[in-house]
Amino acid sequence: MTRVTVWNEHRQERSDPAVAAVYPDGIHEAIADGLRGAGFDVGIATLDDPEHGLAEDVLAATDVLTWWGHVAHEEVEDAVVERIQRRVLDGMGLIVLHSGHHSKIFRRLMGTTADMKWREAGERERIWVIDRSHPIAEGLGDSFVLDEEEMYGEPFDVPAPDQLVLISWFEGGEVFRSGCCYARGRGRIFYFRPGHETHPTYVQPDVRRVIANAVRWAAGPRGAPIALANQQPLEARGRV
């Protein structure tokens, strides 16, 4: 069974009544509930756990890590970020959600600022499926609607996705690349835009479906690990 570790800062749910009213058990529990319902083996880790809940043994047993962060990106220890990066390069999947675009790990793996435009206005968002053949789009229609969400707008300072699965349109007219796939080393990364903390986005069935599909797509390393060995020239091996 695919093992998923759901990581969350778990700060605003404990300090902001508006967030606690939407996610009384934490954003991580809403995400984990959807993944358990999809048949995954799910563990929880948060910022204030020892080693942020992401010790070597935890990551070694994790097939896919989901990441939600917002107000405490800089509190994530660099040693833990390096540990996650090594696991992604070795084949662990990474699903970065909403404001996790500014996390240390996502910026490091992208090599960019991951900046964009934004507006907190509780607007309607329509998410369009633009690659119906991709596994992350399985079970979705042409589009789905979130009645209230934070707006993210282009330009989005990330590398061009290897595959772009979803784009968003907002009431204010902006569009945004909301479902971006990347490969780094042997691992797969998916960035999924929705998930503002004051809206019940993570109980929405289509959002849960996208995250579950992304976990299935990202699980498991791709390709054999590189064997570090001193390689003789072909001539010396009689191959030329």
PDB file of N, CA and C in Angstrom, residues 4-8 31 35 64-68 93-97 211 215:
ATOM      1  N   VAL A   4       1.681   7.595   2.510  1.00  0.00           N
ATOM      2  CA  VAL A   4       1.679   9.043   2.323  1.00  0.00           C
ATOM      3  C   VAL A   4       1.918   9.723   3.667  1.00  0.00           C
ATOM      4  N   THR A   5       2.833  10.677   3.695  1.00  0.00           N
ATOM      5  CA  THR A   5       3.001  11.531   4.877  1.00  0.00           C
ATOM      6  C   THR A   5       2.440  12.906   4.538  1.00  0.00           C
ATOM      7  N   VAL A   6       1.445  13.336   5.305  1.00  0.00           N
ATOM      8  CA  VAL A   6       0.798  14.636   5.112  1.00  0.00           C
ATOM      9  C   VAL A   6       1.452  15.619   6.076  1.00  0.00           C
ATOM     10  N   TRP A   7       2.125  16.628   5.504  1.00  0.00           N
ATOM     11  CA  TRP A   7       2.837  17.617   6.333  1.00  0.00           C
ATOM     12  C   TRP A   7       2.085  18.948   6.310  1.00  0.00           C
ATOM     13  N   ASN A   8       2.019  19.572   7.485  1.00  0.00           N
ATOM     14  CA  ASN A   8       1.315  20.852   7.632  1.00  0.00           C
ATOM     15  C   ASN A   8       1.995  21.668   8.717  1.00  0.00           C
ATOM     16  N   ILE A  31      -6.905  16.878   4.689  1.00  0.00           N
ATOM     17  CA  ILE A  31      -6.208  16.264   3.563  1.00  0.00           C
ATOM     18  C   ILE A  31      -6.045  14.763   3.797  1.00  0.00           C
ATOM     19  N   LEU A  35      -7.362  11.245   1.715  1.00  0.00           N
ATOM     20  CA  LEU A  35      -6.433  10.226   1.237  1.00  0.00           C
ATOM     21  C   LEU A  35      -6.730   8.864   1.853  1.00  0.00           C
ATOM     22  N   VAL A  64       5.060   9.146  -0.823  1.00  0.00           N
ATOM     23  CA  VAL A  64       4.676  10.484  -1.292  1.00  0.00           C
ATOM     24  C   VAL A  64       4.497  11.385  -0.077  1.00  0.00           C
ATOM     25  N   LEU A  65       5.070  12.578  -0.159  1.00  0.00           N
ATOM     26  CA  LEU A  65       4.933  13.603   0.874  1.00  0.00           C
ATOM     27  C   LEU A  65       4.061  14.728   0.338  1.00  0.00           C
ATOM     28  N   THR A  66       2.993  15.092   1.077  1.00  0.00           N
ATOM     29  CA  THR A  66       2.215  16.280   0.711  1.00  0.00           C
ATOM     30  C   THR A  66       2.617  17.414   1.642  1.00  0.00           C
ATOM     31  N   TRP A  67       2.608  18.655   1.110  1.00  0.00           N
ATOM     32  CA  TRP A  67       3.180  19.780   1.859  1.00  0.00           C
ATOM     33  C   TRP A  67       2.242  20.987   1.817  1.00  0.00           C
ATOM     34  N   TRP A  68       1.786  21.433   3.004  1.00  0.00           N
ATOM     35  CA  TRP A  68       1.019  22.673   3.120  1.00  0.00           C
ATOM     36  C   TRP A  68       1.729  23.569   4.121  1.00  0.00           C
ATOM     37  N   GLY A  93       7.744  10.856  -4.109  1.00  0.00           N
ATOM     38  CA  GLY A  93       6.894  11.874  -4.706  1.00  0.00           C
ATOM     39  C   GLY A  93       6.659  13.036  -3.757  1.00  0.00           C
ATOM     40  N   LEU A  94       6.403  14.216  -4.308  1.00  0.00           N
ATOM     41  CA  LEU A  94       6.135  15.414  -3.520  1.00  0.00           C
ATOM     42  C   LEU A  94       4.952  16.147  -4.120  1.00  0.00           C
ATOM     43  N   ILE A  95       3.909  16.375  -3.306  1.00  0.00           N
ATOM     44  CA  ILE A  95       2.729  17.132  -3.720  1.00  0.00           C
ATOM     45  C   ILE A  95       2.728  18.430  -2.930  1.00  0.00           C
ATOM     46  N   VAL A  96       2.933  19.547  -3.600  1.00  0.00           N
ATOM     47  CA  VAL A  96       3.006  20.863  -2.953  1.00  0.00           C
ATOM     48  C   VAL A  96       1.674  21.564  -3.157  1.00  0.00           C
ATOM     49  N   LEU A  97       1.076  22.003  -2.046  1.00  0.00           N
ATOM     50  CA  LEU A  97      -0.280  22.533  -2.067  1.00  0.00           C
ATOM     51  C   LEU A  97      -0.311  24.024  -1.756  1.00  0.00           C
ATOM     52  N   ILE A 211      -5.922  15.394  -5.534  1.00  0.00           N
ATOM     53  CA  ILE A 211      -4.804  15.067  -4.643  1.00  0.00           C
ATOM     54  C   ILE A 211      -4.562  13.568  -4.626  1.00  0.00           C
ATOM     55  N   VAL A 215      -1.177  11.639  -5.894  1.00  0.00           N
ATOM     56  CA  VAL A 215      -0.400  10.713  -5.072  1.00  0.00           C
ATOM     57  C   VAL A 215      -0.130   9.424  -5.849  1.00  0.00           C
TER      58      VAL A 215
END
